[in-house]
CSV table of C-alpha atoms and ligand atoms in Angstrom, one decimal:
chain,number,residue,atom,x,y,z
A,685,MET,CA,0.0,0.0,0.0
A,686,THR,CA,1.0,3.6,-0.4
A,687,VAL,CA,1.1,5.7,2.8
A,688,SER,CA,-0.4,9.1,2.1
A,689,GLY,CA,-1.4,12.2,4.0
A,690,LYS,CA,-4.8,10.6,4.6
A,691,THR,CA,-3.6,7.2,5.9
A,692,ARG,CA,-5.0,6.3,9.3
A,693,VAL,CA,-3.0,4.5,12.0
A,694,CYS,CA,-3.9,1.6,14.3
A,695,ALA,CA,-1.4,0.2,16.8
A,696,VAL,CA,-0.8,-2.3,19.6
A,697,ILE,CA,0.5,-1.0,22.9
A,698,GLY,CA,2.3,-3.1,25.5
A,699,ASN,CA,5.6,-3.9,27.2
A,700,PRO,CA,7.3,-5.9,25.8
A,701,ILE,CA,5.8,-5.7,22.3
A,702,GLU,CA,8.5,-6.3,19.7
A,703,HIS,CA,7.4,-10.0,19.2
A,704,SER,CA,3.7,-9.2,18.7
A,705,LEU,CA,2.1,-10.9,15.6
A,706,SER,CA,-0.7,-8.3,15.5
A,707,PRO,CA,1.1,-5.9,13.0
A,708,VAL,CA,1.5,-8.7,10.5
A,709,ILE,CA,-2.0,-10.0,11.0
A,710,GLN,CA,-3.8,-6.6,10.9
A,711,ASN,CA,-1.7,-5.1,8.0
A,712,ALA,CA,-2.5,-8.2,5.9
A,713,ALA,CA,-6.2,-7.6,6.6
A,714,PHE,CA,-6.1,-3.8,5.8
A,715,ASN,CA,-4.3,-4.6,2.6
A,716,ALA,CA,-6.7,-7.3,1.6
A,717,LEU,CA,-9.6,-4.9,1.9
A,718,ASP,CA,-7.6,-2.1,0.3
A,719,LEU,CA,-8.2,0.1,3.4
A,720,ASP,CA,-6.0,3.2,3.8
A,721,VAL,CA,-4.8,2.2,7.3
A,722,VAL,CA,-1.4,1.1,8.7
A,723,TYR,CA,-0.8,-0.8,11.9
A,724,VAL,CA,2.3,-0.4,14.1
A,725,ALA,CA,3.5,-1.5,17.5
A,726,PHE,CA,4.4,0.9,20.3
A,727,THR,CA,6.3,0.0,23.4
A,728,VAL,CA,4.5,1.8,26.3
A,729,LYS,CA,6.0,1.5,29.8
A,730,PRO,CA,3.4,1.6,32.7
A,731,SER,CA,4.7,5.0,33.8
A,732,GLU,CA,4.0,6.4,30.2
A,733,LEU,CA,0.5,5.0,29.8
A,734,ALA,CA,-1.3,8.3,30.5
A,735,ASN,CA,1.0,10.2,28.2
A,736,ALA,CA,0.5,7.6,25.5
A,737,LEU,CA,-3.2,7.8,25.7
A,738,SER,CA,-3.2,11.6,25.5
A,739,GLY,CA,-1.1,11.2,22.3
A,740,ILE,CA,-3.5,8.6,20.9
A,741,ARG,CA,-6.4,11.1,21.4
A,742,ALA,CA,-4.4,14.1,20.0
A,743,LEU,CA,-3.3,12.2,16.9
A,744,ASP,CA,-6.7,10.7,16.3
A,745,ILE,CA,-5.4,7.2,16.1
A,746,LEU,CA,-8.2,5.0,14.7
A,747,GLY,CA,-7.8,2.0,17.0
A,748,LEU,CA,-5.6,0.2,19.4
A,749,ASN,CA,-5.0,-3.2,20.7
A,750,VAL,CA,-3.9,-3.2,24.4
A,751,THR,CA,-1.8,-6.0,25.8
A,752,MET,CA,0.2,-6.8,28.9
A,753,PRO,CA,0.6,-5.0,31.3
A,754,HIS,CA,-2.1,-2.4,30.4
A,755,LYS,CA,-5.4,-4.4,30.0
A,756,GLU,CA,-6.7,-3.2,33.4
A,757,THR,CA,-4.8,0.0,34.0
A,758,VAL,CA,-6.0,1.6,30.8
A,759,ILE,CA,-9.6,1.6,31.9
A,760,PRO,CA,-9.7,4.9,33.9
A,761,TYR,CA,-8.6,6.8,30.8
A,762,LEU,CA,-11.5,5.7,28.7
A,763,ASP,CA,-14.8,7.5,28.0
A,764,TRP,CA,-16.8,4.3,27.7
A,765,ILE,CA,-16.3,0.5,28.0
A,766,ASP,CA,-18.6,-2.3,26.9
A,767,ASN,CA,-20.4,-4.5,29.5
A,768,THR,CA,-18.1,-7.5,29.2
A,769,ALA,CA,-15.0,-5.4,29.6
A,770,LYS,CA,-16.6,-3.7,32.6
A,771,CYS,CA,-17.5,-6.9,34.4
A,772,LEU,CA,-14.1,-8.4,33.8
A,773,ASN,CA,-12.0,-5.3,34.4
A,774,SER,CA,-10.1,-6.0,31.2
A,775,VAL,CA,-9.8,-4.1,27.9
A,776,ASN,CA,-7.8,-5.3,24.9
A,777,THR,CA,-9.3,-3.1,22.1
A,778,LEU,CA,-9.8,0.7,21.9
A,779,HIS,CA,-11.7,2.5,19.2
A,780,CYS,CA,-11.2,6.3,18.9
A,781,LYS,CA,-14.4,7.6,17.6
A,782,GLY,CA,-15.6,11.2,17.5
A,783,GLY,CA,-12.9,12.3,20.0
A,784,ARG,CA,-14.0,9.6,22.5
A,785,LEU,CA,-12.0,6.5,23.5
A,786,LEU,CA,-14.2,3.4,23.6
A,787,GLY,CA,-13.0,0.2,25.2
A,788,TYR,CA,-13.8,-3.4,24.4
A,789,SER,CA,-12.6,-6.9,25.3
A,790,THR,CA,-12.3,-9.2,22.3
A,791,ASP,CA,-10.3,-12.0,24.0
A,792,GLY,CA,-13.3,-14.0,25.0
A,793,VAL,CA,-15.0,-13.7,21.6
A,794,GLY,CA,-11.6,-14.7,20.1
A,795,ALA,CA,-11.7,-18.0,22.0
A,796,LEU,CA,-15.4,-18.5,21.3
A,797,GLU,CA,-15.0,-17.9,17.5
A,798,ALA,CA,-11.8,-20.1,17.5
A,799,PHE,CA,-14.0,-23.0,18.7
A,800,ARG,CA,-16.9,-22.2,16.4
A,801,GLY,CA,-14.6,-21.5,13.4
A,802,ASN,CA,-13.1,-24.9,13.9
A,803,GLY,CA,-16.3,-26.8,14.1
A,804,ALA,CA,-16.5,-27.2,17.9
A,805,ASP,CA,-19.9,-26.6,19.5
A,806,LEU,CA,-19.7,-26.0,23.2
A,807,GLN,CA,-23.4,-26.0,24.0
A,808,GLY,CA,-24.1,-28.3,26.9
A,809,LYS,CA,-20.5,-29.4,27.2
A,810,ARG,CA,-18.3,-29.8,30.2
A,811,VAL,CA,-15.2,-27.6,29.8
A,812,LEU,CA,-12.0,-28.1,31.7
A,813,MET,CA,-9.9,-25.0,31.9
A,814,LEU,CA,-6.3,-25.0,33.1
A,815,GLY,CA,-5.3,-21.6,34.6
A,816,ALA,CA,-7.2,-18.8,36.3
A,817,GLY,CA,-5.3,-15.7,35.1
A,818,GLY,CA,-6.5,-12.7,33.1
A,819,ALA,CA,-7.1,-14.6,29.9
A,820,ALA,CA,-8.9,-17.4,31.7
A,821,ARG,CA,-11.3,-15.0,33.3
A,822,VAL,CA,-12.3,-13.4,30.1
A,823,ILE,CA,-12.6,-16.7,28.2
A,824,ALA,CA,-14.6,-18.4,31.0
A,825,TYR,CA,-17.1,-15.5,31.1
A,826,THR,CA,-17.7,-15.5,27.3
A,827,LEU,CA,-17.9,-19.3,27.0
A,828,ILE,CA,-20.6,-19.4,29.6
A,829,GLU,CA,-22.4,-16.3,28.4
A,830,ALA,CA,-22.4,-17.0,24.7
A,831,ALA,CA,-21.6,-20.6,24.1
A,832,GLU,CA,-23.9,-22.0,26.8
A,833,VAL,CA,-21.3,-24.3,28.3
A,834,GLU,CA,-23.0,-26.6,30.8
A,835,GLU,CA,-20.3,-27.0,33.4
A,836,LEU,CA,-16.9,-25.4,33.9
A,837,VAL,CA,-14.0,-26.9,35.8
A,838,VAL,CA,-11.1,-24.5,36.6
A,839,LEU,CA,-7.8,-26.0,37.8
A,840,ASN,CA,-5.0,-23.6,38.8
A,841,ARG,CA,-1.6,-23.8,40.5
A,842,THR,CA,-2.8,-21.2,43.0
A,843,VAL,CA,-6.3,-22.6,43.9
A,844,SER,CA,-7.4,-19.3,45.5
A,845,GLU,CA,-7.2,-17.6,42.1
A,846,ALA,CA,-9.5,-20.3,40.7
A,847,GLU,CA,-11.8,-19.6,43.5
A,848,LYS,CA,-11.8,-15.9,42.7
A,849,LEU,CA,-12.6,-16.6,39.0
A,850,ALA,CA,-15.4,-18.9,40.0
A,851,ASP,CA,-16.9,-16.2,42.3
A,852,ILE,CA,-17.0,-13.7,39.4
A,853,ILE,CA,-18.7,-16.2,37.1
A,854,LYS,CA,-21.2,-17.4,39.8
A,855,TYR,CA,-22.1,-13.8,40.7
A,856,LYS,CA,-23.3,-13.3,37.1
A,857,PHE,CA,-24.5,-16.7,35.9
A,858,ASP,CA,-26.3,-19.5,37.6
A,859,LYS,CA,-23.7,-22.1,36.7
A,860,LYS,CA,-21.9,-24.9,38.5
A,861,ILE,CA,-18.1,-24.2,38.6
A,862,VAL,CA,-15.8,-26.9,39.9
A,863,ILE,CA,-12.4,-25.7,41.1
A,864,GLY,CA,-9.2,-27.5,42.0
A,865,SER,CA,-5.4,-27.8,41.9
A,866,LEU,CA,-3.2,-28.6,38.9
A,867,SER,CA,-2.0,-32.0,40.3
A,868,SER,CA,-1.7,-34.7,37.7
A,869,GLU,CA,-4.3,-36.9,39.6
A,870,VAL,CA,-6.9,-34.1,39.6
A,871,ILE,CA,-6.2,-33.2,36.0
A,872,GLY,CA,-6.4,-36.9,34.9
A,873,GLU,CA,-9.7,-37.4,36.7
A,874,GLU,CA,-11.3,-34.2,35.4
A,875,ILE,CA,-10.2,-35.0,31.8
A,876,SER,CA,-12.0,-38.3,31.9
A,877,ASN,CA,-15.3,-36.5,32.7
A,878,SER,CA,-14.8,-33.5,30.3
A,879,ASP,CA,-15.6,-32.8,26.6
A,880,VAL,CA,-13.2,-29.9,26.1
A,881,LEU,CA,-9.7,-29.1,27.5
A,882,LEU,CA,-8.5,-25.5,27.4
A,883,ASN,CA,-5.0,-24.5,28.5
A,884,THR,CA,-4.8,-20.8,29.5
A,885,THR,CA,-1.6,-21.1,31.5
A,886,SER,CA,1.8,-20.1,30.0
A,887,VAL,CA,3.1,-23.7,30.3
A,888,GLY,CA,4.7,-24.8,27.1
A,889,MET,CA,5.4,-21.3,25.8
A,890,LYS,CA,8.8,-20.5,24.3
A,891,PRO,CA,11.5,-21.0,25.6
A,892,ASN,CA,10.0,-23.7,27.8
A,893,VAL,CA,8.7,-25.7,24.9
A,894,ASP,CA,9.1,-29.1,26.6
A,895,GLN,CA,6.9,-28.2,29.6
A,896,ARG,CA,3.6,-30.1,29.9
A,897,LEU,CA,1.0,-30.2,32.6
A,898,ILE,CA,-0.6,-33.4,31.3
A,899,THR,CA,0.9,-36.7,30.3
A,900,PRO,CA,-0.3,-38.1,27.0
A,901,ASP,CA,-1.9,-41.2,28.6
A,902,SER,CA,-4.4,-38.8,30.4
A,903,LEU,CA,-5.7,-37.5,27.1
A,904,LYS,CA,-8.5,-39.2,25.0
A,905,SER,CA,-9.5,-39.2,21.4
A,906,ASP,CA,-13.1,-37.8,22.0
A,907,LEU,CA,-11.7,-34.6,23.6
A,908,THR,CA,-11.5,-31.1,21.9
A,909,VAL,CA,-8.2,-29.5,23.0
A,910,MET,CA,-7.4,-25.8,22.7
A,911,ASP,CA,-4.1,-24.3,23.9
A,912,ILE,CA,-4.0,-20.5,23.9
A,913,VAL,CA,-0.2,-20.6,23.7
A,914,TYR,CA,0.7,-19.9,20.1
A,915,ASN,CA,4.4,-19.6,20.3
A,916,PRO,CA,5.5,-22.3,19.4
A,917,PHE,CA,2.7,-23.0,16.9
A,918,GLU,CA,2.5,-26.6,18.1
A,919,THR,CA,2.9,-26.8,21.9
A,920,GLN,CA,3.7,-30.0,23.6
A,921,LEU,CA,0.0,-30.3,24.6
A,922,VAL,CA,-1.1,-29.8,21.0
A,923,LYS,CA,1.4,-32.4,19.8
A,924,ASP,CA,0.3,-34.9,22.5
A,925,ALA,CA,-3.4,-34.2,21.8
A,926,LYS,CA,-2.9,-34.8,18.0
A,927,MET,CA,-1.1,-38.1,18.8
A,928,VAL,CA,-4.1,-39.5,20.7
A,929,GLY,CA,-6.4,-38.4,17.9
A,930,ALA,CA,-8.2,-35.6,19.8
A,931,LYS,CA,-9.6,-32.6,17.9
A,932,VAL,CA,-7.1,-29.8,18.3
A,933,ILE,CA,-7.3,-26.0,18.0
A,934,SER,CA,-4.1,-24.1,18.2
A,935,GLY,CA,-3.6,-20.9,20.1
A,936,VAL,CA,-3.0,-18.9,16.9
A,937,GLU,CA,-6.8,-19.4,16.1
A,938,MET,CA,-7.7,-17.4,19.2
A,939,LEU,CA,-5.2,-14.7,18.4
A,940,ILE,CA,-6.6,-14.4,14.8
A,941,TYR,CA,-10.3,-14.2,15.9
A,942,GLN,CA,-9.6,-11.7,18.7
A,943,GLY,CA,-7.8,-9.6,16.1
A,944,ALA,CA,-10.7,-10.1,13.6
A,945,ALA,CA,-13.2,-8.8,16.2
A,946,ALA,CA,-11.0,-5.7,16.8
A,947,PHE,CA,-10.7,-5.1,13.0
A,948,GLU,CA,-14.5,-5.2,12.7
A,949,ILE,CA,-14.9,-2.7,15.5
A,950,TRP,CA,-12.4,-0.2,13.9
A,951,THR,CA,-13.5,-0.6,10.2
A,952,GLY,CA,-17.1,-1.9,10.2
A,953,HIS,CA,-16.0,-4.4,7.6
A,954,LYS,CA,-16.1,-8.2,8.0
A,955,ALA,CA,-12.5,-9.3,8.8
A,956,PRO,CA,-10.7,-11.5,6.2
A,957,VAL,CA,-10.0,-14.3,8.7
A,958,GLN,CA,-8.3,-16.6,6.1
A,959,VAL,CA,-5.9,-13.8,5.1
A,960,MET,CA,-5.1,-13.0,8.7
A,961,ARG,CA,-4.5,-16.7,9.5
A,962,ARG,CA,-2.1,-17.1,6.5
A,963,ALA,CA,-0.2,-14.0,7.6
A,964,ALA,CA,0.2,-15.3,11.2
A,965,LEU,CA,1.3,-18.7,10.1
A,966,GLU,CA,3.8,-17.4,7.6
A,967,GLN,CA,5.3,-15.2,10.3
A,968,LEU,CA,5.4,-18.1,12.9
A,969,ASN,CA,7.1,-20.3,10.3
A,970,LYS,CA,9.9,-17.8,9.9
A,971,GLY,CA,10.6,-18.4,13.6
B,253,ATR,P1,-2.7,-14.2,31.2
B,253,ATR,O1,-3.1,-12.7,31.1
B,253,ATR,O2,-2.0,-14.7,30.0
B,253,ATR,O3,-3.8,-15.0,31.6
B,253,ATR,P2,-1.7,-14.2,33.9
B,253,ATR,O4,-2.9,-13.5,34.4
B,253,ATR,O5,-0.4,-13.9,34.4
B,253,ATR,O6,-1.6,-14.2,32.3
B,253,ATR,O7,-2.0,-15.8,34.2
B,253,ATR,C1,-1.1,-16.8,34.0
B,253,ATR,C2,-1.7,-18.2,34.3
B,253,ATR,O8,-0.7,-19.2,34.1
B,253,ATR,C3,-2.1,-18.3,35.8
B,253,ATR,O9,-3.2,-19.2,35.9
B,253,ATR,C4,-0.8,-19.0,36.4
B,253,ATR,O10,-1.0,-19.7,37.6
B,253,ATR,P3,-1.0,-19.0,39.1
B,253,ATR,O11,-2.3,-18.3,39.3
B,253,ATR,O12,-0.7,-20.1,40.0
B,253,ATR,O13,0.2,-18.0,39.0
B,253,ATR,C5,-0.5,-19.9,35.3
B,253,ATR,N1,0.9,-20.4,35.3
B,253,ATR,C6,2.0,-19.6,34.9
B,253,ATR,N2,3.1,-20.4,35.0
B,253,ATR,C7,2.7,-21.6,35.4
B,253,ATR,C8,3.4,-22.9,35.7
B,253,ATR,N3,4.7,-23.0,35.6
B,253,ATR,N4,2.7,-23.9,36.1
B,253,ATR,C9,1.3,-23.8,36.3
B,253,ATR,N5,0.6,-22.7,36.0
B,253,ATR,C10,1.3,-21.6,35.6
């Protein structure tokens, strides 16, 4: 594309941010639809967040993705946030519209669409979630709200965090949430009673690519497995799940669909998901 005096800017802010795949994914989407927008990455230290947001307003940046460590701290600077983001205290997408900064959370919808886009229907299913951090909170909320998950099990290294997550969900929805520790016995027992396994912990992420929470003999072929870790593209969990014949959804799918939802908020156009997926995979293949 040719950058002109009329080109609009979108960006991702975070710290660190150099390894983000979002610029590659979003620029591919803008190009595919021939939109006059470029997407860049800005390193923003926590102490500079207020200044950065003043700049965003002053420069009339079209949209932002917000990532670690700003998803919560950005909220006081916004003019409006959507209901899901408000309940979960987490914002990952900003839209600058008419001089106002609007905040959304597309992480949950990213996970939901990753399941749907890969043919996994969660309605009435028992979902076993490993981890209870920020991503887990948003995903759990959306899966229960929009996908009508029947029962959720949350296992976490720090059980009190799983308890907090369960309290947030139970406050809003009339759902049974089972919580527990990440011991191999508990994981094995819960897998045998579950339809879907979702890893939201950072276990298996580069450079600790050999790390696993689950031994392959605990997995089963009638399980749908999603790992939100996308670097490496095939985590140890994904490899093990493929080996036992389970249905597998890689973390890059969630990344693409949360980006697609942000793209649609900024542009009003349907996101070219296939183009975004190809761009992400090409970049990941380069290492
Ligand atoms: P995110 O925003 O990606 O969810 P986070 O809020 O820091 O990041 O959450 C990280 C999750 O990974 C937590 O559930 C964390 O468990 P604790 O609550 O016990 O810290 C989990 N996690 C990180 N490293 C882990 C490890 N080595 N083993 C098990 N769980 C781990």
